[in-house]
Every structure is written in C-alpha cells, then in structure tokens.
PDB file of C-alpha atoms in Angstrom:
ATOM      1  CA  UNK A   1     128.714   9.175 263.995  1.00 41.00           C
ATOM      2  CA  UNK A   2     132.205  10.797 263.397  1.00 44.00           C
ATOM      3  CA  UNK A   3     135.427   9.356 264.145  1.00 47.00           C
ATOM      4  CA  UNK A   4     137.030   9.974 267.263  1.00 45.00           C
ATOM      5  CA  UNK A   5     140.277  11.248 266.683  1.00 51.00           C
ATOM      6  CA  UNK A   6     143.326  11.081 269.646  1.00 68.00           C
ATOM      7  CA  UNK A   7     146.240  13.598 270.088  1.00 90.00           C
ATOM      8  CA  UNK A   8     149.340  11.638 270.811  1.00 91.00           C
ATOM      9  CA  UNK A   9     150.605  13.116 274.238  1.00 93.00           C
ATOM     10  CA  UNK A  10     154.105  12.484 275.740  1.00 95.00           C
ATOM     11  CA  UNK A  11     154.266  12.256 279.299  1.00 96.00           C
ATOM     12  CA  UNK A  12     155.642  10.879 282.414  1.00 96.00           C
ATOM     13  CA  UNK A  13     154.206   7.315 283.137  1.00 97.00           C
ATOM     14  CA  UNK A  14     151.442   6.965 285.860  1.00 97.00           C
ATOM     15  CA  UNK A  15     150.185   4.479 288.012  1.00 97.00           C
ATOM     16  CA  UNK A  16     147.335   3.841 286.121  1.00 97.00           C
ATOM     17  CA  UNK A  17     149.178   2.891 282.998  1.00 97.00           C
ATOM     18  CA  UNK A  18     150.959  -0.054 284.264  1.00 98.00           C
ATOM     19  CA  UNK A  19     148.208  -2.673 282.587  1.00 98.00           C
ATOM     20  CA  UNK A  20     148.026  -0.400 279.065  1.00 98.00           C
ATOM     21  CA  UNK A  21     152.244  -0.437 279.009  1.00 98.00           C
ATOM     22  CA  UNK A  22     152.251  -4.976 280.057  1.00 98.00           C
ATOM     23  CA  UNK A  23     149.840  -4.728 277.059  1.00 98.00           C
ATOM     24  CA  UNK A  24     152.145  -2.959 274.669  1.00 98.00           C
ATOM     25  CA  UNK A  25     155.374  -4.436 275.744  1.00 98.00           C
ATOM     26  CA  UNK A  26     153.885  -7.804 275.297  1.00 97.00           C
ATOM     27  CA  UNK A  27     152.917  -6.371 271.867  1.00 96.00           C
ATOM     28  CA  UNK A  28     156.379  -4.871 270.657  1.00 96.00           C
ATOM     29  CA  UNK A  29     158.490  -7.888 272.484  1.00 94.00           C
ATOM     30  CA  UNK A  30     156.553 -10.772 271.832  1.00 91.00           C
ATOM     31  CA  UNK A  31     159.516 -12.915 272.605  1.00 87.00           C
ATOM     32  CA  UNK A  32     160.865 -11.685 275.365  1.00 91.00           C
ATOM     33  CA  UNK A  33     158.292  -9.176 277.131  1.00 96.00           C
ATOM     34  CA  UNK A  34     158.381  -8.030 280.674  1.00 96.00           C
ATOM     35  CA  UNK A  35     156.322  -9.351 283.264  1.00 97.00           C
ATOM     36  CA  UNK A  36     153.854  -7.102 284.944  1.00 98.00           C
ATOM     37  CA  UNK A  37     155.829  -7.928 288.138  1.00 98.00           C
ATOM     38  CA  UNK A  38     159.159  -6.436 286.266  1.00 97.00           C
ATOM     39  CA  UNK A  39     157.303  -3.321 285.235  1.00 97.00           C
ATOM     40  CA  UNK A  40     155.923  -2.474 288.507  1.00 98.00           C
ATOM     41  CA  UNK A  41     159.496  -2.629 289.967  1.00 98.00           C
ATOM     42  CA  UNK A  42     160.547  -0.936 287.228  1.00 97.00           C
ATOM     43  CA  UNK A  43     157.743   2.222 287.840  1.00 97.00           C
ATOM     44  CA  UNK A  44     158.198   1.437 291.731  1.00 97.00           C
ATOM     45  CA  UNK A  45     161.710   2.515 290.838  1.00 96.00           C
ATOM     46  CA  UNK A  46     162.537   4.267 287.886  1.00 95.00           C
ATOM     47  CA  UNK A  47     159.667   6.495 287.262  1.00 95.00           C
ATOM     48  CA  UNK A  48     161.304   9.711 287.075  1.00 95.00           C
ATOM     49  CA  UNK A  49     163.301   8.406 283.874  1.00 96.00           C
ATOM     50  CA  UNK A  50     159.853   6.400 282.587  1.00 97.00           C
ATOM     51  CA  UNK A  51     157.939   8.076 279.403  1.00 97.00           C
ATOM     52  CA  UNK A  52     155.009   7.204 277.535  1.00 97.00           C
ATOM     53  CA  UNK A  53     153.157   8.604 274.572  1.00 96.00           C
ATOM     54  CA  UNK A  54     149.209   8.279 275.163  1.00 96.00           C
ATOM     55  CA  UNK A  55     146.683   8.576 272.545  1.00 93.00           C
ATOM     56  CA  UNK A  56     143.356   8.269 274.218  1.00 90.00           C
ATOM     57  CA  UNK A  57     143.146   5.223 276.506  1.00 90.00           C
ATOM     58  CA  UNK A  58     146.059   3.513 274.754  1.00 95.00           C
ATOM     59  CA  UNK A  59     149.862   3.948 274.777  1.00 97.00           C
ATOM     60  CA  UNK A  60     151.361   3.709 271.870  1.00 97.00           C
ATOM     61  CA  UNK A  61     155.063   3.620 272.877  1.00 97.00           C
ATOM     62  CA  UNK A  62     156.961   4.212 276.035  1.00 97.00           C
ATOM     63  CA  UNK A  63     160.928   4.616 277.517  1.00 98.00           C
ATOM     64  CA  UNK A  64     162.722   3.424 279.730  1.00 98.00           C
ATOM     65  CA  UNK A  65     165.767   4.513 281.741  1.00 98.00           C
ATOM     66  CA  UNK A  66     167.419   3.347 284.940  1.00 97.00           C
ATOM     67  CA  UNK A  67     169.990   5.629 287.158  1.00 96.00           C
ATOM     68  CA  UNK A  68     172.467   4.662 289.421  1.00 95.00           C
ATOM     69  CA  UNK A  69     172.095   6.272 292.565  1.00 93.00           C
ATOM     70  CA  UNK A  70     175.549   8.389 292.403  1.00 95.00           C
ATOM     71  CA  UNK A  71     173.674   9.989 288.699  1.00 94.00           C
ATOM     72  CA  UNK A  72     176.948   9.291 287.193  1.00 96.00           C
ATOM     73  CA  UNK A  73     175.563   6.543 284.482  1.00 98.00           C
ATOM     74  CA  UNK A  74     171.775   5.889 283.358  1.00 98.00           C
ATOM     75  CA  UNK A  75     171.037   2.322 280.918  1.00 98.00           C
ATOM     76  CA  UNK A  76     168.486   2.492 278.514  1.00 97.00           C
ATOM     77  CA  UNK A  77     166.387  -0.371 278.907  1.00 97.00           C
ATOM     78  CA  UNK A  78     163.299  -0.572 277.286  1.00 96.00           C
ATOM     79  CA  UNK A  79     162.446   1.668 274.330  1.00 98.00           C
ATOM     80  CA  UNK A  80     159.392   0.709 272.344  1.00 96.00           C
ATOM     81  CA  UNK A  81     157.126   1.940 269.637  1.00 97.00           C
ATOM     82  CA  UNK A  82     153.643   0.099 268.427  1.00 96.00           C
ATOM     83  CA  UNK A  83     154.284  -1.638 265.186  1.00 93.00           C
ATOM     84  CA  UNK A  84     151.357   0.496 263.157  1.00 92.00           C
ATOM     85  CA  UNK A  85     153.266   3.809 264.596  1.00 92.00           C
ATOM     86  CA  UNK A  86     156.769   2.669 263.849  1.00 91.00           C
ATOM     87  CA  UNK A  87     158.858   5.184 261.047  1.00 91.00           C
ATOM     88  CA  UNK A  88     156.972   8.431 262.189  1.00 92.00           C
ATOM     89  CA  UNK A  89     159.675   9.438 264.926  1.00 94.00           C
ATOM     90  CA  UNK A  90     157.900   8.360 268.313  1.00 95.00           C
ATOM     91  CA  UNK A  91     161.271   6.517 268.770  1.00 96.00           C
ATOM     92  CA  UNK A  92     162.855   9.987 268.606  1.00 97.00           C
ATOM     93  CA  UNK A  93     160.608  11.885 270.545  1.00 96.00           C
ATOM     94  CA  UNK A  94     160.728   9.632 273.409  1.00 97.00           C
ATOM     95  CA  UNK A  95     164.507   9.357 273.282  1.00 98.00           C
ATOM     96  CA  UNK A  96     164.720  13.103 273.382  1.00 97.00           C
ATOM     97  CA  UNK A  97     162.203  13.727 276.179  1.00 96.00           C
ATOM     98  CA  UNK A  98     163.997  11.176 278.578  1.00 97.00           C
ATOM     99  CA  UNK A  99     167.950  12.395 277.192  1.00 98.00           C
ATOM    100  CA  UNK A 100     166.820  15.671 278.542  1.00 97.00           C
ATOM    101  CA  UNK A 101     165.630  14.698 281.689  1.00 97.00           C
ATOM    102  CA  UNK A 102     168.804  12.944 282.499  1.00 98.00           C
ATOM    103  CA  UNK A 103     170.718  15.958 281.429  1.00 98.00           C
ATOM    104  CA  UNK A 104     168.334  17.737 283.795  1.00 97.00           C
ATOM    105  CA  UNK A 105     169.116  15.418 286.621  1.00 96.00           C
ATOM    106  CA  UNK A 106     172.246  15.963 285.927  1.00 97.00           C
ATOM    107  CA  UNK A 107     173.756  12.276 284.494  1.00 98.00           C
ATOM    108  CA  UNK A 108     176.720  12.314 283.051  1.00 98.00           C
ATOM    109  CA  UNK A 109     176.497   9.050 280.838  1.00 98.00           C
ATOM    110  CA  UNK A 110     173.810   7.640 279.343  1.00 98.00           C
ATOM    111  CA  UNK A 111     174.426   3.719 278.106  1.00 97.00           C
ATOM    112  CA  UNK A 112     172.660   1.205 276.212  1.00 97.00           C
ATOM    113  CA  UNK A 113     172.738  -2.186 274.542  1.00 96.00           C
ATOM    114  CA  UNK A 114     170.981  -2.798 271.194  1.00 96.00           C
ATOM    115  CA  UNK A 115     170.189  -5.918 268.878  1.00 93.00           C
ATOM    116  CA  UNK A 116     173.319  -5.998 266.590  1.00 93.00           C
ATOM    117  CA  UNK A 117     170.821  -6.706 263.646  1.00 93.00           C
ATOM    118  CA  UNK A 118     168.590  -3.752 264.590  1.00 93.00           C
ATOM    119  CA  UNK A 119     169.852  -1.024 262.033  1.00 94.00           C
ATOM    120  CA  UNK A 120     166.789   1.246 262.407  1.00 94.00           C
ATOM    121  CA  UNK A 121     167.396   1.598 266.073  1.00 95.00           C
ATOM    122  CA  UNK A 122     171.158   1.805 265.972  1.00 95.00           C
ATOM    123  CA  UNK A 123     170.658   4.372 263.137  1.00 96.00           C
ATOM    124  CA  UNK A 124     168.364   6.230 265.711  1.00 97.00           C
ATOM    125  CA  UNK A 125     171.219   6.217 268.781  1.00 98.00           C
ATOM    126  CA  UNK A 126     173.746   7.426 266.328  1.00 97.00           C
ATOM    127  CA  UNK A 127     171.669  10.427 265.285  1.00 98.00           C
ATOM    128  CA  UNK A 128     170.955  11.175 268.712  1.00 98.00           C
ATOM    129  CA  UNK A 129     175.263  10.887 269.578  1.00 98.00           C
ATOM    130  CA  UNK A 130     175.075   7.656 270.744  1.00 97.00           C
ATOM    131  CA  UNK A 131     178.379   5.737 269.418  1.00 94.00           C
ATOM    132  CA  UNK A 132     179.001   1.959 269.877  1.00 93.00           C
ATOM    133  CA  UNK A 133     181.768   0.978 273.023  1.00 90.00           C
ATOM    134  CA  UNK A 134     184.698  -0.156 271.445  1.00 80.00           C
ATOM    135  CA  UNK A 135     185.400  -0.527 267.500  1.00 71.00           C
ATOM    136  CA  UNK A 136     182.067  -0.139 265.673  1.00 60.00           C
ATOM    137  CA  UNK A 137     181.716  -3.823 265.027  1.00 69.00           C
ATOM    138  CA  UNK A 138     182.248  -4.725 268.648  1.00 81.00           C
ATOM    139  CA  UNK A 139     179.283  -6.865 269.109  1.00 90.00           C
ATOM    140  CA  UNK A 140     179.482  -8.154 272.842  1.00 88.00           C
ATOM    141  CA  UNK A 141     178.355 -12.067 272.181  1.00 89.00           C
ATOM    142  CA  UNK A 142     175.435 -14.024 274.302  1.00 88.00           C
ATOM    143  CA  UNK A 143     175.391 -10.435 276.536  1.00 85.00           C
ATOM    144  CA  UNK A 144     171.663 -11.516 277.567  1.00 88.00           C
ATOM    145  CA  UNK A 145     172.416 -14.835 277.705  1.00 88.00           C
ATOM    146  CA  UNK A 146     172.815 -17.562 274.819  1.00 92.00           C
ATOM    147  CA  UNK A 147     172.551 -16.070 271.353  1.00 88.00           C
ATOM    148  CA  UNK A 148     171.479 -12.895 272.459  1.00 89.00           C
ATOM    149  CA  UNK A 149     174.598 -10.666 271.355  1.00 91.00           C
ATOM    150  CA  UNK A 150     174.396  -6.977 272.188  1.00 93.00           C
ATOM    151  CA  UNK A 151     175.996  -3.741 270.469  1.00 93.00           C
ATOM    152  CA  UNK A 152     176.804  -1.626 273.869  1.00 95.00           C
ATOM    153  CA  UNK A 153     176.566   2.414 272.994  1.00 96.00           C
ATOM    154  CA  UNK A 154     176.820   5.225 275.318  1.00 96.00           C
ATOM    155  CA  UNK A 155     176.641   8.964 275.122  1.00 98.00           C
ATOM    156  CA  UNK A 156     178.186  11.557 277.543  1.00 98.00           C
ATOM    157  CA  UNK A 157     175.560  14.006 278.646  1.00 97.00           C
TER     158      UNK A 157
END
C-alpha cells in the first residue's frame, strides 16, 4: 500500500481543532503548555487573529494573536511549530498570514515578548521588522513571573 502523503494547509483555526492544537501545544511547551480551558477562551475570543497549519488530521503549528478592542495594539502570544517541522519556515508563514490580517483589521501595533535565549525566534521577529522595546539588550527580568525574563518587541503596522 502507498504512503499517504498530506499537503500542509494554512488556515483559520476551527472548532474542531481545539483537542489537535491542546495536543501540540502540550507538545512544543512541555513546560509551560496551555490548558484546554485557556485555549477555548482563547478561540472563544481571539479567533479572528488564530492560525493553524493542518496536514491531514494533525496540526503541525499554529498562531496566536490577541487585539484590544480599540485595534490600536495586538500581543503575540502563542506561536508554535512541531519540533520534526522546525527550520523549514512554518514559523514564517504563520507570522506572515496573521501580520496581514492585523494590517487588514487595521492594527496599528503589533507587540510581543520572547525568551531572551531564543535566538532563532528573535532572529525570525527581526526579519519580519520586529525590533526589541528599549536598547537591544533590554531584557525585562521575571516578566512571567520568577526567572522567566522576557525580550518585549513590537512592530508598527
């Protein structure tokens, strides 16, 4: 029997996906994953700004943005890519779909804080115009709480 082979599709989030995307972000953040609960507010909420790339029944990476009501400023929150998919420019993809549908929504500003130590991400924002708050170095300490420092970036749409 031949191998089954899977397009990777980008697309807005569904309903449907909510268990497939608690199984991935529990795969990508084993430390610190969301609960299902926290995802379903998060779709209940922010599913216009919410992206996922499918590849047959599984997701292999997703986005996340939220928008404050005025549209002036939207936070990244959650961008993640499955570890045997990482390097091949998901990341990038996903950033651009959602950067343009903020743009198309009309945000001014989107904002984001990233792992001081994560230089393939950062490297990512950067390309994409993203520039770190402050002096490049500033590294905002225990921003999520004890020992979790934070590099804050934004980019003006």
């Amino acid at each position: 029997m031949p191998a089954v082979s899977h397009q990777l599709l980008l697309r807005a989030v569904r309903e449907d996906d909510l268990p497939e995307l608690h199984r991935l972000d529990n795969e990508v953040f084993e430390s610190s994953p969301y609960s299902y609960l926290v995802l379903r507010q998060h779709f209940d909420a922010h599913a216009d700004h919410l992206f996922v790339l499918s590849e047959g029944e599984s997701l292999r990476g997703y986005v996340l943005f939220a928008t404050s009501s005025d549209r002036s400023v939207s936070w990244g929150l959650s961008l993640a890519v499955a570890r045997d998919r990482r390097g091949g420019g998901l990341g990038r993809m996903l950033m651009n779909e959602v950067l343009d549908k903020l743009r198309e929504d009309g945000v001014q500003e989107a904002r984001l804080a990233v792992e001081p130590t994560n230089t393939a991400a950062i490297a990512l924002y950067r390309s994409l115009g993203f520039a770190p708050e402050g002096k490049d170095d500033n590294v905002r300490r225990d921003y999520f709480g004890p020992g979790e420092d934070r590099l804050l970036m934004s980019l003006k749409l």
